[in-house]
Short mmCIF file of C-alpha atoms in Angstrom, two decimals:
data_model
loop_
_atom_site.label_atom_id
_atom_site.label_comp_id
_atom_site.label_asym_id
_atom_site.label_seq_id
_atom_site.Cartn_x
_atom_site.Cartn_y
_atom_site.Cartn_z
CA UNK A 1 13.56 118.49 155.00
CA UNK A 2 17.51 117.24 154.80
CA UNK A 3 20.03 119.96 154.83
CA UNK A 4 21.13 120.71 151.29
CA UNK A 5 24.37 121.85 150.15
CA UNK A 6 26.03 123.16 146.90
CA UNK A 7 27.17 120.13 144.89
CA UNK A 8 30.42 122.48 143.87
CA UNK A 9 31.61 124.08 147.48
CA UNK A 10 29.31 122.20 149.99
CA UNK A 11 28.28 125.06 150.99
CA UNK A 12 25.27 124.92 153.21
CA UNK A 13 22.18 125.83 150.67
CA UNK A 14 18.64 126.17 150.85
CA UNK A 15 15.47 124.21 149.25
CA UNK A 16 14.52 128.31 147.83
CA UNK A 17 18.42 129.25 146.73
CA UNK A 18 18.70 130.18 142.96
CA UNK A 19 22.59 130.30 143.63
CA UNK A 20 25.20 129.60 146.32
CA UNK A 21 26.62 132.63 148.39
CA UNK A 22 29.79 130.99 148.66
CA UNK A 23 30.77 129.89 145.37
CA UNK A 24 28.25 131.86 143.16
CA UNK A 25 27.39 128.86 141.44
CA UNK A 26 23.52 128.47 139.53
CA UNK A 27 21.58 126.18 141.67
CA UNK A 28 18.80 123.85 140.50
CA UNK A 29 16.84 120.95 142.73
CA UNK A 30 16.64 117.66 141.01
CA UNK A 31 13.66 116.43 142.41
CA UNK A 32 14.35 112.52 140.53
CA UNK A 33 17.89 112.56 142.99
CA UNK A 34 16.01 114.28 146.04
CA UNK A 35 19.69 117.04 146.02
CA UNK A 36 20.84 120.36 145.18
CA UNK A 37 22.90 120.74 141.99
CA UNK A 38 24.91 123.33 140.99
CA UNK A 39 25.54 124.20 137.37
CA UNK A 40 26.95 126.44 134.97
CA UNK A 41 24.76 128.02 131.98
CA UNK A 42 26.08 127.26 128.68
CA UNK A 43 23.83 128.21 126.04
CA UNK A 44 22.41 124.85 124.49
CA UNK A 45 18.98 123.51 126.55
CA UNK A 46 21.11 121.24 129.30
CA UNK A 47 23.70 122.51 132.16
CA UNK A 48 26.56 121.26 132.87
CA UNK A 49 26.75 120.31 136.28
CA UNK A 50 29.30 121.38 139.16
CA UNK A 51 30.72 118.79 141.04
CA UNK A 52 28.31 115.44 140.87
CA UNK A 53 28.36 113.74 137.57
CA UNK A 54 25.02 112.18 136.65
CA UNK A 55 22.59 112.98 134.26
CA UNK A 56 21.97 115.71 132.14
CA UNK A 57 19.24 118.44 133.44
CA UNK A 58 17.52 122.06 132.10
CA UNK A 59 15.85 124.31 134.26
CA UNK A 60 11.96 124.07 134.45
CA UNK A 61 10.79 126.51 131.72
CA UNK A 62 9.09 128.74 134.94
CA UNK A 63 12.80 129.62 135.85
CA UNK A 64 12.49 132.13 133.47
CA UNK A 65 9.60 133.53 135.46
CA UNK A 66 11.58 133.54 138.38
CA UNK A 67 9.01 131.05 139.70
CA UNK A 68 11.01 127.67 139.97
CA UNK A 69 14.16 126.50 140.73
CA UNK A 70 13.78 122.52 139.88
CA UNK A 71 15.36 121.01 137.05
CA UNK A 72 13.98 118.42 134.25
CA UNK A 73 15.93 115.65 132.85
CA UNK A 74 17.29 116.72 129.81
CA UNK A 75 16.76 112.74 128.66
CA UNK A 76 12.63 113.57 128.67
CA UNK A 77 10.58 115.64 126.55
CA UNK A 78 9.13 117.90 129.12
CA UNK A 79 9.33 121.89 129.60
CA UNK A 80 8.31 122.16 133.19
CA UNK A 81 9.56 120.03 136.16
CA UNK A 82 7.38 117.38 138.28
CA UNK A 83 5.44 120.25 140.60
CA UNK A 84 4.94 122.69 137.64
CA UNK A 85 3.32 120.09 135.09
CA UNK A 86 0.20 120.10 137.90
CA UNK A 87 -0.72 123.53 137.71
CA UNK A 88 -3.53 124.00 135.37
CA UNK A 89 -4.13 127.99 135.56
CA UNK A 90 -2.07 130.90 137.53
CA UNK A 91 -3.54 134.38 138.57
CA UNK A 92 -3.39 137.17 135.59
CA UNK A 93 -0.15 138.45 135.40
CA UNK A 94 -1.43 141.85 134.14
CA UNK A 95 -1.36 142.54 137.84
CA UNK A 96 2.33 142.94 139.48
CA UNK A 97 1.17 141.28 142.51
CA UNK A 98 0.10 138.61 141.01
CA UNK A 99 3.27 136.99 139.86
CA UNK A 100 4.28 137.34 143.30
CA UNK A 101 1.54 135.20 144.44
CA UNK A 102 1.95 132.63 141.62
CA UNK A 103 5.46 132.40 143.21
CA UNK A 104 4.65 131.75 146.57
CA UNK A 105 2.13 129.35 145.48
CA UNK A 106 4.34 126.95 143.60
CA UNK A 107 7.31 127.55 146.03
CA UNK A 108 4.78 125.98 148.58
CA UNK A 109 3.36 123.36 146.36
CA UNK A 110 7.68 122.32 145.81
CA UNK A 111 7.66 121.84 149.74
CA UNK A 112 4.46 119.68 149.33
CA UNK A 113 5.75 117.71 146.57
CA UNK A 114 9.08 117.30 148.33
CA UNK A 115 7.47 115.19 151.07
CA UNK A 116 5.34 113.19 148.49
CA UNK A 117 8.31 111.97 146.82
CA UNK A 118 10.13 110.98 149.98
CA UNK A 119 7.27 109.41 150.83
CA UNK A 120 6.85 107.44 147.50
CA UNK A 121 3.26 108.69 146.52
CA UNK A 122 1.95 108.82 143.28
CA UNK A 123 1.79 112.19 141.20
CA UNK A 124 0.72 112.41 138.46
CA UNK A 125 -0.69 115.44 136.22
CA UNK A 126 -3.92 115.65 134.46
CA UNK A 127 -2.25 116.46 131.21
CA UNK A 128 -1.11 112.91 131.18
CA UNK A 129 -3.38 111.28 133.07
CA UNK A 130 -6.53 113.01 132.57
CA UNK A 131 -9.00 110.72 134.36
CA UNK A 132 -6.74 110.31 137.59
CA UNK A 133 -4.05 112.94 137.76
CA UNK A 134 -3.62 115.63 139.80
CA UNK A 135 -4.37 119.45 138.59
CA UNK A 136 -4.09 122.44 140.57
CA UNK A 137 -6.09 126.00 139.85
CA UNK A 138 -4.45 129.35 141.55
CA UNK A 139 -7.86 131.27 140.93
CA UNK A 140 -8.81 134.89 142.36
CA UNK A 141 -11.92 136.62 143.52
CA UNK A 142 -12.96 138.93 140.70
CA UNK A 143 -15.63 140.80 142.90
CA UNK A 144 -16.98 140.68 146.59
CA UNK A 145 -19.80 138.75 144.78
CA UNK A 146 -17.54 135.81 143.32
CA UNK A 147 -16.65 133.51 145.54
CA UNK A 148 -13.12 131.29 144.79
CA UNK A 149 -13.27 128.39 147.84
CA UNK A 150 -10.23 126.39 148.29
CA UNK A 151 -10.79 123.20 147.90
CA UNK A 152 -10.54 119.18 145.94
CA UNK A 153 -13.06 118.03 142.97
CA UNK A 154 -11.54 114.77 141.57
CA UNK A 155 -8.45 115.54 141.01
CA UNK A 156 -8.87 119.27 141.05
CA UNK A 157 -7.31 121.12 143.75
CA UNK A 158 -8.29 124.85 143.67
CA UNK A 159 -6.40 127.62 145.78
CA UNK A 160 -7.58 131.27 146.32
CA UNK A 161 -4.51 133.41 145.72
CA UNK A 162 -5.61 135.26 148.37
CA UNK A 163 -4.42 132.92 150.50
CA UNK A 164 -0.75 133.67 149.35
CA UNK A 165 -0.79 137.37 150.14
CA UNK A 166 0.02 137.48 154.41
CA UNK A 167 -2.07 140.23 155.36
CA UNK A 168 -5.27 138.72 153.78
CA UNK A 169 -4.11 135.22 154.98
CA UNK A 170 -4.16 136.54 158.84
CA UNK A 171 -7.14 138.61 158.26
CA UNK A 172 -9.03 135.29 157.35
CA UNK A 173 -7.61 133.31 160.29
CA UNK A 174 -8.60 135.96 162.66
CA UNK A 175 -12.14 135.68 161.21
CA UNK A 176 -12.19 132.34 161.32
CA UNK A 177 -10.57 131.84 164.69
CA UNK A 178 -8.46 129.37 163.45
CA UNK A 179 -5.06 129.00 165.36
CA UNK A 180 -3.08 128.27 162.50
CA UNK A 181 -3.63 128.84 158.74
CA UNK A 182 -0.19 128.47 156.53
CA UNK A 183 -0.02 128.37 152.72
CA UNK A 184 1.82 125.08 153.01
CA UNK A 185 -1.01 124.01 155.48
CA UNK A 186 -3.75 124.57 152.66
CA UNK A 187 -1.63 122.35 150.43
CA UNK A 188 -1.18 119.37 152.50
CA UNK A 189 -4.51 119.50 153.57
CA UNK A 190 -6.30 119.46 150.16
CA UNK A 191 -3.84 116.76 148.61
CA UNK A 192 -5.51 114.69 151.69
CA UNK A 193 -8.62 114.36 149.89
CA UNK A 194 -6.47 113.36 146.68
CA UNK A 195 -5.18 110.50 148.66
CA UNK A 196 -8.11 109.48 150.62
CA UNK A 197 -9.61 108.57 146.90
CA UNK A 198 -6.50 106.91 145.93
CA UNK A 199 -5.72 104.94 149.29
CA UNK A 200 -8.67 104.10 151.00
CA UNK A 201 -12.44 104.67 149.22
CA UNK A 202 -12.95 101.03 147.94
CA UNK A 203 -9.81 99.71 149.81
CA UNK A 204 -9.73 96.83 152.53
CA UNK A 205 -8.77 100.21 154.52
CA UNK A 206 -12.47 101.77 154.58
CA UNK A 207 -13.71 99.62 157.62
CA UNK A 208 -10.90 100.43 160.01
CA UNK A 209 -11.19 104.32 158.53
CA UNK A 210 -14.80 104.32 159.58
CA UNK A 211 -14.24 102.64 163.23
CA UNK A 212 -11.60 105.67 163.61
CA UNK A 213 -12.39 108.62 161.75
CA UNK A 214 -16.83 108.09 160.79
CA UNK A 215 -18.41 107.15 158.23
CA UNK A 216 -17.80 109.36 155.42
CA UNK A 217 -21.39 108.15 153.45
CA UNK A 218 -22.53 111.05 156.01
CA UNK A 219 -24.68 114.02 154.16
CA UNK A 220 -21.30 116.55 153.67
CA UNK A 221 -23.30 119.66 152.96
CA UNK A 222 -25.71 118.76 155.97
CA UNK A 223 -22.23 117.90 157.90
CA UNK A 224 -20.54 121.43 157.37
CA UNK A 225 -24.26 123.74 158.02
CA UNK A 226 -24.58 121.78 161.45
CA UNK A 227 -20.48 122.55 161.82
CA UNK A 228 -20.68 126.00 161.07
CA UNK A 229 -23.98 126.55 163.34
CA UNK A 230 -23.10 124.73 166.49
CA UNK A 231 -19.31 122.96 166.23
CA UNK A 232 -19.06 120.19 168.52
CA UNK A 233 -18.11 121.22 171.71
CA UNK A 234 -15.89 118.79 172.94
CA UNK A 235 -13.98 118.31 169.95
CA UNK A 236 -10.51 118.92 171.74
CA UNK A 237 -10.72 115.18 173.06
CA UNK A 238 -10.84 113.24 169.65
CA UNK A 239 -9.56 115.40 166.57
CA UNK A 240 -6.71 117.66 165.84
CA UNK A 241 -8.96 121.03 165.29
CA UNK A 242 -12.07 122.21 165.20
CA UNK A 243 -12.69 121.57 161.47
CA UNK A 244 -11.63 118.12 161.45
CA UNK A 245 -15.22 117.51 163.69
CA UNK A 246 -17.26 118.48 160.73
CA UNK A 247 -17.34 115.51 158.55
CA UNK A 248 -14.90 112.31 158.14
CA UNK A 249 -13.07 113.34 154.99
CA UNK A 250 -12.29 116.60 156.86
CA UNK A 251 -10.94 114.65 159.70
CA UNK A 252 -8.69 112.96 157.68
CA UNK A 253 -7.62 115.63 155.16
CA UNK A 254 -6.50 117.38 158.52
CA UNK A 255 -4.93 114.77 159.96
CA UNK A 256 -3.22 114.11 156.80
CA UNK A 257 -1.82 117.27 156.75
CA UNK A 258 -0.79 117.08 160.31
CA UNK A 259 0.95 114.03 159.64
CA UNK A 260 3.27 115.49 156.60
CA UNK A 261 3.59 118.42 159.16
CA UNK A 262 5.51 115.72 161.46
CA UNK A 263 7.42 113.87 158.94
CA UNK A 264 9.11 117.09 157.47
CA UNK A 265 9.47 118.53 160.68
CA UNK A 266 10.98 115.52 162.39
CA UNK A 267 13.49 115.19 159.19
CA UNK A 268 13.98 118.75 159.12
CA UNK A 269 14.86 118.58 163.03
CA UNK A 270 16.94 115.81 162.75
CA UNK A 271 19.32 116.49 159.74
CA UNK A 272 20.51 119.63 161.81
CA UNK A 273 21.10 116.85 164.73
CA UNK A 274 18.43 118.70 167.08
CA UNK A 275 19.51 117.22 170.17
CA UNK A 276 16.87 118.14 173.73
CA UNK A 277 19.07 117.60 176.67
CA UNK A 278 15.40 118.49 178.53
CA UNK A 279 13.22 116.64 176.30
CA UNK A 280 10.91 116.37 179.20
CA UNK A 281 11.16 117.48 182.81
CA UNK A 282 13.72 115.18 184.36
CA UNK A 283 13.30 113.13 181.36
CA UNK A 284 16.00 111.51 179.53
CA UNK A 285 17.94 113.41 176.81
CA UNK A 286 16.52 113.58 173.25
CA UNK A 287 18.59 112.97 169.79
CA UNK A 288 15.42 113.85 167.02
CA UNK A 289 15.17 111.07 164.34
CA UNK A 290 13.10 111.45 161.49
CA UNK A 291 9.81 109.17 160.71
CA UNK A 292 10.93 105.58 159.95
CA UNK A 293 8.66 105.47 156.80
CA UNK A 294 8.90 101.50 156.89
CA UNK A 295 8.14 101.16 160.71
CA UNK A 296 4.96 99.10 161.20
CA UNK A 297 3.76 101.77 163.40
CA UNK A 298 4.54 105.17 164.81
CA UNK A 299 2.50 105.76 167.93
CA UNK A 300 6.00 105.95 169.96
CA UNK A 301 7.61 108.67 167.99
CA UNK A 302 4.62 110.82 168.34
CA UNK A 303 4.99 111.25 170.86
CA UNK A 304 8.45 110.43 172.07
CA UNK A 305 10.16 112.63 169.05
CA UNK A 306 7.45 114.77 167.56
CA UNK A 307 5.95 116.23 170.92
CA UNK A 308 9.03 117.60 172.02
CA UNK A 309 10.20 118.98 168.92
CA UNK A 310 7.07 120.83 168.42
CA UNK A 311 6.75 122.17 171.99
CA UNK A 312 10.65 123.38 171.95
CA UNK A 313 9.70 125.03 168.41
CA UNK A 314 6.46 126.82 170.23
CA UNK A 315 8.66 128.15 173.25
CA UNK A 316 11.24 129.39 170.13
CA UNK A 317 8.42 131.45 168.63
CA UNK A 318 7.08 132.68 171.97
CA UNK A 319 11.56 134.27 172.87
CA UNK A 320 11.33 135.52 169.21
CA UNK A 321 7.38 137.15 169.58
CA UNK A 322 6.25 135.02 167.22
CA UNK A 323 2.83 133.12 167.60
CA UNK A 324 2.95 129.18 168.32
CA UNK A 325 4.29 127.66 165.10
CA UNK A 326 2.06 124.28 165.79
CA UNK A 327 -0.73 125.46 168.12
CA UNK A 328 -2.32 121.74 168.29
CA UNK A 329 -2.51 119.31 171.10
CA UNK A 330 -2.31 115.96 169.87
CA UNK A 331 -4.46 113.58 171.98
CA UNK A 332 -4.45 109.65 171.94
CA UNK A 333 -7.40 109.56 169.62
CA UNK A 334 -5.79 111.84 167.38
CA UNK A 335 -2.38 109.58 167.68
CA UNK A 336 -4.44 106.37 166.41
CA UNK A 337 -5.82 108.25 163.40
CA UNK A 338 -1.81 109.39 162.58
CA UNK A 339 -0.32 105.98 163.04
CA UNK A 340 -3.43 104.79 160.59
CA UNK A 341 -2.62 107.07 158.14
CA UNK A 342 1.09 106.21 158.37
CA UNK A 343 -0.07 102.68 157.93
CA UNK A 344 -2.12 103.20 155.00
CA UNK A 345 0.99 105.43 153.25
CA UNK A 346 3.43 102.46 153.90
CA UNK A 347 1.21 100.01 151.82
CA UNK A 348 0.59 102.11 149.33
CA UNK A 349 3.91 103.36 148.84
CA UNK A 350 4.94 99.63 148.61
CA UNK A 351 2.56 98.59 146.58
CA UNK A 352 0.67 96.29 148.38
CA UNK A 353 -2.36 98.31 148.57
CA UNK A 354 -3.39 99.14 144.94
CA UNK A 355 -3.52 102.70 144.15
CA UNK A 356 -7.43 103.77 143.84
CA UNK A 357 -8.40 105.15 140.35
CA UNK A 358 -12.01 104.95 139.99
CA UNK A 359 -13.75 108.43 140.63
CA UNK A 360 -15.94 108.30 144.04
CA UNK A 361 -19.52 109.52 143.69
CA UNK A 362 -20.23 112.40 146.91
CA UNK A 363 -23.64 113.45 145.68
CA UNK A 364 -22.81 116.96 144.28
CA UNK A 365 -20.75 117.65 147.15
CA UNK A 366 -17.05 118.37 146.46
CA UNK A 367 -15.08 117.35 149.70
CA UNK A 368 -12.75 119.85 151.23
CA UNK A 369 -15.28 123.83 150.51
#
């Protein structure tokens, strides 16, 4: 993510901040100009902004709600911003906890939309768009009976809130034996599957997918019983984690998600000018550059850039006590299914790919449970 900063004192903000320490300005994120604003609150619907001129904006009506801190063109007729207009249904806030959760969830689904835009991908919500658009359900477990699995259905994107609360999050990764599980992981992860019908099922795409990744026509209830029984053992060699061996469209949701892991991470890394002296041993020195999103490939950054950054980032956690921040190995295999995926973002974000809109039939099985 770029560095932001208060549009009044450019003062150094964050993608979170409500208001700027410095200048105790109101801050809202204009997702349409990718930049912080600051404002002050008159009482009509739009704020007047600090510092830029440009357009008019209001807050998202979930600002009240101390949910959301993106703004909506005051020129449109809409309440909530771009992320908020997905969410279909929140947790009961009859429970206190709950609206903490809710938070958490949409301040993750922000970070997940934030990369989306830069990377020029379609959004849109089911309200307007009800055959194709996206919809997301925060849902929780009424009972040790009832069962809420994250997961995609056309569209659909469901989330357990339990996954938002830390101590149940780790308590499920432990179970699992899963090296990394992150709220923002879940998110990019299940948007995969969103993409996969938009960019590739029906596409001139699927062949090449299938040399790399399987064929996805494979049984996907049969694929996760035989995962779950017996995993393949020597999955370290050609995917990114364990789970990504079970069926094709798991493969690439994770990889997916791996991939926005390395294109906010590099851009994150290289608007604070990250510079490795020791890169590598004896290697040459290291100034971090984000993903070139029009390169024709990015097998070299991989692992020239990305690599590094995420093995200095490990060794951080491990001085601080922390566990490994990005606990993956990333083999050659695994670097041909990210530069694909790169590839197949960069024609669909230009257009010369047609967007997918025609539902995919999976048998009654719902990819990504």
């Amino acid at each position: 993510m770029k560095q932001m900063t208060c549009s009044k004192c450019c003062n150094r903000v964050f993608f979170e901040n409500l208001r700027c320490e410095a200048c105790g300005s109101t801050l809202g994120y204009a997702p349409d100009e990718q930049r912080m604003l600051a404002f002050d609150e008159p009482g009509d619907a739009s704020w007047r902004r600090l510092g830029l001129e440009g357009p008019a904006y209001r807050p998202c009506a979930n600002r009240k709600a101390n949910v959301c801190n993106w703004m909506v063109p005051s020129a449109t007729g809409h309440h909530l911003c771009l992320s908020c207009r997905t969410t279909r249904t929140i947790p009961a806030l009859a429970k206190p906890e709950n609206h903490g959760y809710w938070a958490a969830l949409e301040q993750a689904k922000r970070r997940l939309f934030y990369t989306l835009i830069e990377l020029v991908l379609p959004t849109p919500n089911k309200l307007e768009d009800p055959a194709n658009g996206l919809s997301f359900e925060f849902l929780e477990q009424g009972s040790p009976q009832e069962h809420v699995l994250t997961g995609h259905d056309e569209g659909v994107i469901t989330l357990n809130i339990a996954e938002a609360d830390d101590a149940r999050r780790e308590h499920i990764r432990l179970s699992m034996h899963e090296p990394s599980r992150t709220l923002l992981g879940h998110f990019r992860h299940e948007i995969g599957h969103y993409y996969w019908d938009r960019l590739v099922r029906g596409t001139p795409w699927i062949e090449e997918f299938r040399s790399l990744f399987g064929d996805e026509r494979a049984d996907y209830d049969a694929a996760l019983k035989i995962h779950y029984a017996s995993p393949v053992a020597d999955w370290p060699l050609r995917f990114i984690s364990v789970y990504a061996s079970s069926h094709p469209w798991e493969d690439w949701a994770e990889t997916w998600a791996h991939y926005l892991h390395m294109v906010d991470g590099l851009e994150t890394a290289a608007s604070w000018g990250t510079h490795l002296e020791l890169a590598a041993p004896s290697g040459p020195a290291l100034k971090v550059r984000p993903v070139d999103l029009n390169a024709e490939s990015i097998r070299a950054p991989i692992v020239e850039q990305w690599l590094p950054v995420s093995q200095f980032i490990n060794a951080m956690d491990r001085s601080l006590g922390a566990r490994d921040s990005y606990p993956f190995i990333v083999v050659p295999p695994v670097i041909e299914k990210l530069d694909f995926i790169h590839r197949v973002v960069r024609a669909g974000s230009a257009g010369r790919v047609p967007m997918n809109f025609l539902p995919r039939e999976v048998d009654g099985a719902i990819a990504g449970f």
